[in-house]
Coordinates of C-alpha atoms in Angstrom, one line a residue:
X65 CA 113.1 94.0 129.9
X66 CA 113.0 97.3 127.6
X67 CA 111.7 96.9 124.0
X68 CA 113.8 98.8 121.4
X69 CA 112.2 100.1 118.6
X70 CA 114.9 99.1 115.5
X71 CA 112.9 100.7 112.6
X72 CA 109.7 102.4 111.7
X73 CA 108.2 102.7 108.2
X74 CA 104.7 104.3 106.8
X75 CA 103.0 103.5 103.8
X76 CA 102.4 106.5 101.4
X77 CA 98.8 106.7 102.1
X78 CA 99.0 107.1 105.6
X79 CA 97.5 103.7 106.8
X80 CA 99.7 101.4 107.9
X81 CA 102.9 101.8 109.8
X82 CA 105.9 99.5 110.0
X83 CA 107.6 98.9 113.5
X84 CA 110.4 96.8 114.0
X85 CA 110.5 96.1 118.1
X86 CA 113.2 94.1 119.8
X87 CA 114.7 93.4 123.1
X88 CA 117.7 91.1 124.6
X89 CA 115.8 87.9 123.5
X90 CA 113.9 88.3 120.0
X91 CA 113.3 91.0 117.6
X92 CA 109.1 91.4 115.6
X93 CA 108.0 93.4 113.1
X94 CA 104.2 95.0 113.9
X95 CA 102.0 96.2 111.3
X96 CA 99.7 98.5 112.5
X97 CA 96.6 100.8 111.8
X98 CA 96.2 104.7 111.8
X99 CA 94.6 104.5 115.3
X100 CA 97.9 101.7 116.8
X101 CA 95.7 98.6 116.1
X102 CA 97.9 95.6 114.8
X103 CA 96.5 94.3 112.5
X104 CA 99.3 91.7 111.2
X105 CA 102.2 90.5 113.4
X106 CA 105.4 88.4 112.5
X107 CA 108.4 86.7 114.7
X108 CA 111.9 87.8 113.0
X109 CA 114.5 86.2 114.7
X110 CA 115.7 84.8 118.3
X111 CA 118.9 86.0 119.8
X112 CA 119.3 83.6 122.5
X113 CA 119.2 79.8 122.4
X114 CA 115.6 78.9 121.4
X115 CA 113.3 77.6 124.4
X116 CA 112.2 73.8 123.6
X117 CA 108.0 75.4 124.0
X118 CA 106.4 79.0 123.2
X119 CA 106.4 81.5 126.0
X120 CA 103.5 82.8 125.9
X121 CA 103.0 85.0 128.3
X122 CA 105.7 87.4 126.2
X123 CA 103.0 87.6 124.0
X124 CA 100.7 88.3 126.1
X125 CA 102.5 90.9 128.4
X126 CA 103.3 92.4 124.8
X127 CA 107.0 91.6 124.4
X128 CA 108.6 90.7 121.1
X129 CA 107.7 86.5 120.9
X130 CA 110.6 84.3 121.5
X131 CA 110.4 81.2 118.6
X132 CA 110.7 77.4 119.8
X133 CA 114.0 75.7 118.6
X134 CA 111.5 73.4 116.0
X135 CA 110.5 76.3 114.3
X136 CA 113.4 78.4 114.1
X137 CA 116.2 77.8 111.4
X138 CA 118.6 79.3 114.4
X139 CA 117.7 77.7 117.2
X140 CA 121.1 78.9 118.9
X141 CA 120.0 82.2 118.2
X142 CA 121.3 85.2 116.1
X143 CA 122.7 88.8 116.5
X144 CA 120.1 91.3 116.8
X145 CA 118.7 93.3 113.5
X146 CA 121.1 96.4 112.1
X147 CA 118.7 98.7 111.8
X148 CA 121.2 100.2 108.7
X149 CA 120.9 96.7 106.7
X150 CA 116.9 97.0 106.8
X151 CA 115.1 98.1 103.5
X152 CA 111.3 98.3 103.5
X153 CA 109.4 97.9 100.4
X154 CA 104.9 98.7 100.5
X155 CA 102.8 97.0 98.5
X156 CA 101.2 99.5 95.9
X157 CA 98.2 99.3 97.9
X158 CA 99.7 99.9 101.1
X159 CA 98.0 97.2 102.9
X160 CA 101.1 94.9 103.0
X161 CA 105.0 95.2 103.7
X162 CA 108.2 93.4 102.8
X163 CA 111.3 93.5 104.8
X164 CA 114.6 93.5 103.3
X165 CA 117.9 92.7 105.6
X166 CA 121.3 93.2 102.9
X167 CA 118.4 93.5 99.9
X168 CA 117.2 89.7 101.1
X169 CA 113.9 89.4 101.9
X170 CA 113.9 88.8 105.7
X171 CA 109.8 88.8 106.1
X172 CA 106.5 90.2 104.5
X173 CA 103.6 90.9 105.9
X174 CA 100.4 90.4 103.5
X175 CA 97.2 92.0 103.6
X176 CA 95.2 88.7 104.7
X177 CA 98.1 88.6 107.7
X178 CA 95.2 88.3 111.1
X179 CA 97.0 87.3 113.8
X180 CA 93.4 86.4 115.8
X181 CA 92.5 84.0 112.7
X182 CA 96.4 82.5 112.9
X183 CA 97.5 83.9 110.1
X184 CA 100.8 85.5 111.1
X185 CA 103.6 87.2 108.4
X186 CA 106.1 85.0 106.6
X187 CA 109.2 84.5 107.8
X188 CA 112.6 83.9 106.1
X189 CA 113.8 82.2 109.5
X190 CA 110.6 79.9 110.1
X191 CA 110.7 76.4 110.3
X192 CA 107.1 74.7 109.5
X193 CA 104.2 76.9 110.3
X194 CA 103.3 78.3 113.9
X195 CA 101.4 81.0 115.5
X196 CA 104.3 83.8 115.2
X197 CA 105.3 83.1 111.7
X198 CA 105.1 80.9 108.8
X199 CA 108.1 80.3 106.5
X200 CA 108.4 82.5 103.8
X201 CA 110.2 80.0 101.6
X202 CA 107.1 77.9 101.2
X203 CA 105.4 81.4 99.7
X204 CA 107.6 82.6 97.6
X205 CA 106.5 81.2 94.3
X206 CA 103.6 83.4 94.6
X207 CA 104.6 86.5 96.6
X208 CA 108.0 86.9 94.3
X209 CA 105.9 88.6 91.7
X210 CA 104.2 90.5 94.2
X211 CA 107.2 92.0 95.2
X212 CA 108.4 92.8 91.9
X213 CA 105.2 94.1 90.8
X214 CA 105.6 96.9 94.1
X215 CA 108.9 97.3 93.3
X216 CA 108.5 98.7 89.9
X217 CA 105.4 100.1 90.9
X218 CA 107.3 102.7 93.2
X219 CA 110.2 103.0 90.7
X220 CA 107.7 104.1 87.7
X221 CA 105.7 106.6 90.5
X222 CA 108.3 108.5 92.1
X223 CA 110.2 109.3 88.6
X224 CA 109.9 112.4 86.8
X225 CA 106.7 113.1 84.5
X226 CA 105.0 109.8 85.8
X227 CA 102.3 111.3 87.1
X228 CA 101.6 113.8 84.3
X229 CA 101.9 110.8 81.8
X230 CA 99.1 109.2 83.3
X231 CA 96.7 112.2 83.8
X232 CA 96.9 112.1 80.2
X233 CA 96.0 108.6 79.2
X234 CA 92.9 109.0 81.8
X235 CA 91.9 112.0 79.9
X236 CA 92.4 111.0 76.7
X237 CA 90.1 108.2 77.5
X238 CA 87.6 110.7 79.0
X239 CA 87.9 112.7 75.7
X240 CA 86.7 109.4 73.7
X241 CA 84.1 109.1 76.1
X242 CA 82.6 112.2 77.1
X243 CA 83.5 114.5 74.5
X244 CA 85.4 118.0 75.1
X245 CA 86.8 118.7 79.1
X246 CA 85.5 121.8 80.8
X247 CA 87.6 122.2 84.6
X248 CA 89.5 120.5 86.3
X249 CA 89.6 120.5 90.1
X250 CA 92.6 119.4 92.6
X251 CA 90.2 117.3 95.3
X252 CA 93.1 115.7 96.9
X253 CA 95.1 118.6 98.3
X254 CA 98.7 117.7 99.5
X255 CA 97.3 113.9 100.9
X256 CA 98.9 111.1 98.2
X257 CA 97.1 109.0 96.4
X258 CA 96.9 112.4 94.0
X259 CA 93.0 112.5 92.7
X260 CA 91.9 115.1 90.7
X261 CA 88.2 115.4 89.3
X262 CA 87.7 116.4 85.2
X263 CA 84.2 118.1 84.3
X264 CA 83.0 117.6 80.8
X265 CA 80.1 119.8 80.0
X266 CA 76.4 119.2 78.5
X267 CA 76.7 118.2 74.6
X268 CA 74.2 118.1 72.2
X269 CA 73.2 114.6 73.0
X270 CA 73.7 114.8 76.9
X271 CA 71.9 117.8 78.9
X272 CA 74.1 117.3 82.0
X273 CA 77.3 117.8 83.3
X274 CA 79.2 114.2 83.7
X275 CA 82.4 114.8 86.6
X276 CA 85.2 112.0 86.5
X277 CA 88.0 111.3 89.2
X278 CA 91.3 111.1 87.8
X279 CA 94.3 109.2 89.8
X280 CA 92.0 106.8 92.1
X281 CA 93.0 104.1 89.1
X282 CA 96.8 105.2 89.3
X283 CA 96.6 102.5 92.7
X284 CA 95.0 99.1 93.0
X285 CA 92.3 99.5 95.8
X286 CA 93.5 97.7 99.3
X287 CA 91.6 94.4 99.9
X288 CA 90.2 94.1 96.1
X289 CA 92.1 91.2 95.0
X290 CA 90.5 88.8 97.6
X291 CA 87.1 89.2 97.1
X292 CA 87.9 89.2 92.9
X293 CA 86.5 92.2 92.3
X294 CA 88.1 95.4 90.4
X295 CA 91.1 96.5 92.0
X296 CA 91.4 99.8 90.1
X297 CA 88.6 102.3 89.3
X298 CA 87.5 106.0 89.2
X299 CA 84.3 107.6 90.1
X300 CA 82.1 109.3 88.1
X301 CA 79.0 111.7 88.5
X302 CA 76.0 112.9 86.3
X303 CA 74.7 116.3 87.5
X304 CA 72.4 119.4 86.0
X305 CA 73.1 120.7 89.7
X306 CA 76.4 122.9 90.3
X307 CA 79.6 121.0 89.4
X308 CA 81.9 122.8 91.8
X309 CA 79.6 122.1 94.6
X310 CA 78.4 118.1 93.5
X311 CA 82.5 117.5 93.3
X312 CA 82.7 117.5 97.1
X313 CA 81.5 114.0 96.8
X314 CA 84.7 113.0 94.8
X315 CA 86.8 114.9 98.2
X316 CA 85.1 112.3 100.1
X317 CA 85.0 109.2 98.4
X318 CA 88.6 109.8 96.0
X319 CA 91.2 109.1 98.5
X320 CA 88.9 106.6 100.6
X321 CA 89.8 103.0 100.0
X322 CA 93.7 104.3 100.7
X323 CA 92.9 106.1 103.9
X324 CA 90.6 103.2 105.3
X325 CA 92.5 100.1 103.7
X326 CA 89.7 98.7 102.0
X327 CA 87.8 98.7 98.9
X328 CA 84.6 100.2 96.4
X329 CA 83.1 98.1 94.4
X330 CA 79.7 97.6 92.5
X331 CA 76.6 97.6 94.9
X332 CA 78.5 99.4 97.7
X333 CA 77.0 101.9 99.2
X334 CA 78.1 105.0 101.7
X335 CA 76.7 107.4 104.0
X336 CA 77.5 111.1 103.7
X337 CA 79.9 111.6 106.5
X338 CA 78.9 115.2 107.9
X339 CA 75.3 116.5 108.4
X340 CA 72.9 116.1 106.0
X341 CA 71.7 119.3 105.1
X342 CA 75.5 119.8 104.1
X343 CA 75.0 116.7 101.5
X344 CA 76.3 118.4 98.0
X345 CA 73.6 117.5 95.5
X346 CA 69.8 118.6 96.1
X347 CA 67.2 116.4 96.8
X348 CA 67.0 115.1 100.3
X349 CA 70.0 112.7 100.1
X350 CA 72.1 111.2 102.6
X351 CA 74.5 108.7 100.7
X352 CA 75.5 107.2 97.1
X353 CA 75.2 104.0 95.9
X354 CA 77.8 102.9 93.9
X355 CA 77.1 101.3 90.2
X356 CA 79.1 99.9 86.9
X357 CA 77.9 100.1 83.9
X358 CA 74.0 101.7 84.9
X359 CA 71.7 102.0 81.9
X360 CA 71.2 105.6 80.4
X361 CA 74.5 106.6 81.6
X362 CA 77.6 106.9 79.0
X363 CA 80.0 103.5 78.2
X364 CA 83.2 104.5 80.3
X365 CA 84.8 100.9 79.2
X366 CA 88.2 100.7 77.3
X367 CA 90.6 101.9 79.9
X368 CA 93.6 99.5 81.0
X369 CA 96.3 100.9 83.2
X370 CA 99.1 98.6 84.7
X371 CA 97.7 95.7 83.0
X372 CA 94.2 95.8 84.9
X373 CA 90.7 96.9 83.1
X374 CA 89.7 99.7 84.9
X375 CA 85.7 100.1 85.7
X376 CA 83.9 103.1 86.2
X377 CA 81.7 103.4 89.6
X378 CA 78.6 105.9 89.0
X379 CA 77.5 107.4 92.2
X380 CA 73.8 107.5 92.5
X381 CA 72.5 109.8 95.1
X382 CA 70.3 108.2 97.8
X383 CA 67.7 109.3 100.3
X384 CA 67.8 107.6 103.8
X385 CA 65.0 105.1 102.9
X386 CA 67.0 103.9 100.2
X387 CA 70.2 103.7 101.8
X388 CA 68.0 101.6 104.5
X389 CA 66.1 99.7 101.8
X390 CA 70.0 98.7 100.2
X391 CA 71.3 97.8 103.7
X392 CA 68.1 95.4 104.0
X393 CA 67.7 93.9 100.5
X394 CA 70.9 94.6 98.6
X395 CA 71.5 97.3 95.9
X396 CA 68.9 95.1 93.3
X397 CA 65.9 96.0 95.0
X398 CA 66.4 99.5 94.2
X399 CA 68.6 100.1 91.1
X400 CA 66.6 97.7 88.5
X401 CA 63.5 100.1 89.3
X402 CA 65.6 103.7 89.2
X403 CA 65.8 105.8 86.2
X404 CA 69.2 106.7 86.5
X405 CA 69.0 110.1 84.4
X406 CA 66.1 111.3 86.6
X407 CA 68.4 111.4 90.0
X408 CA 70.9 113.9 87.9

């Protein structure tokens, strides 16, 4: 039997995609990875009488899953999804999705949806939980503000000046920081989330160059939330080397927890993606490691934006050993005995 494919939607990072399937018997929504993987999976609805047991092998010979008449609050079945009466709505950090039919929420897929753990979608027509859905009515009291949260979240990004408004506030707060701006640099090129980097000069109390993203905190990081971490933050560089050059770090890492769905965070570190002789700062390195609040470095606290605190992460250039030594023992058994100003 063909499978139709009723709607598709991408996130605005580029990460996740959408797809509404269907054929003669059931309609699913599939959310899946840059590279096809799915990586969450919900039932929708049945559009024949509902079998008395799961079929299975639908599943397995990937065909849309049919729902068993206990778990269905149509168990004699329902038309098949208007692909005109379908809304979608991304969750600011594009790792989840909400399905509207008529502006009602029909399903949403959250970021901790794993269909090989169990964890399917939520759907509005699920009875009691099972392996292709679990009803969404039971979740609502805590996914209602989510939605609303996303919802405004769009609304305030796409209008006018929103963006421009914000650069602002960021570099205002930079101002207070790190005292008068020298360039600014576009590192994001025409790839959204926007990310800009903002260079602020040697002062008489500083003999180095401190760079700053700006935008990376405009978006909650994918994934933060459940491991209660930070969900927004910028990076931030010390350097006496050449700024222009020790910015490509901030074209790497800017748009990366967007692009991979996942997160940054205190302690994390990463390894320079080309060769390493290409590696923008002097000195032998291969990677960063990724710190708040190191000692000799300036106090970036202050910052709030959409109601969350927003943390600074200083990179800290590494040399293989010490990315190896991290991976071993964790990010302690190197960064209590650094001297943080002598890596600039």
């Amino acid at each position: 039997m063909d499978t139709t494919v009723v709607l598709t939607s991408t996130n605005p990072y580029g990460s996740r995609t959408l797809t509404i399937e269907a054929d003669r018997t059931s309609s699913v929504a599939y959310l899946r990875g840059a590279k096809g993987i799915v990586h969450g999976a919900v039932w929708l609805a049945n559009h024949v009488p509902a079998p008395a047991e799961a079929d299975l092998g639908r599943a397995d010979a990937g065909l849309p899953p049919v729902m068993p008449e206990a778990h269905t609050a149509h168990p004699s079945g329902r038309p098949p999804l208007d692909a005109e009466s379908l809304s979608v709505l991304w969750f600011e950090e594009g790792d989840g999705v909400a399905l509207y039919e008529n502006d009602t929420l029909l399903a949403v897929i959250p970021a901790w949806a794993d269909m090989e753990r169990g964890m399917p979608g939520y759907a509005r027509d699920a009875v009691g939980e099972s392996p292709f859905a679990w009803p969404l009515g039971e979740a609502l009291e805590g996914l209602s503000p989510r939605m609303a949260r996303a919802r405004a979240y769009w609304q305030w990004r796409q209008a006018e000046g929103s963006w421009a408004t914000y650069q602002q506030f960021v570099l205002g707060h930079l101002d207070s920081r790190l005292g008068t701006p020298g360039r600014y640099w576009d590192v994001g090129g025409d790839r959204f989330p926007l990310v800009g980097v903002s260079e602020r000069p040697p002062t008489f109390t500083r003999d180095y160059t401190v760079l700053s993203t700006v935008g990376m905190s405009c978006q909650r990081m994918p994934a933060a939330e459940m491991y209660d971490t930070a969900c927004r933050v910028e990076l931030a560089l010390a350097t006496r080397q050449d700024p222009r050059v020790a910015a490509r770090l901030f074209a790497w890492l800017g748009q990366y927890p967007w692009r991979s769905v996942t997160w940054l965070g205190h302690g994390h570190t990463a390894r320079w993606f080309q060769n390493p002789v290409t590696f923008p700062l002097d000195g032998g390195h291969q990677g960063v490691l990724m710190l708040m609040d190191p000692p000799g470095l300036p106090d970036m606290s202050g910052f709030m934006f959409g109601g969350d605190a927003v943390r600074w992460l200083w990179l800290l250039p590494l040399t293989e050993s010490e990315l190896r030594l991290v991976a071993d023992r964790g990010h302690r058994a190197i960064s209590e005995r650094l001297a943080m100003t002598s890596r600039i």
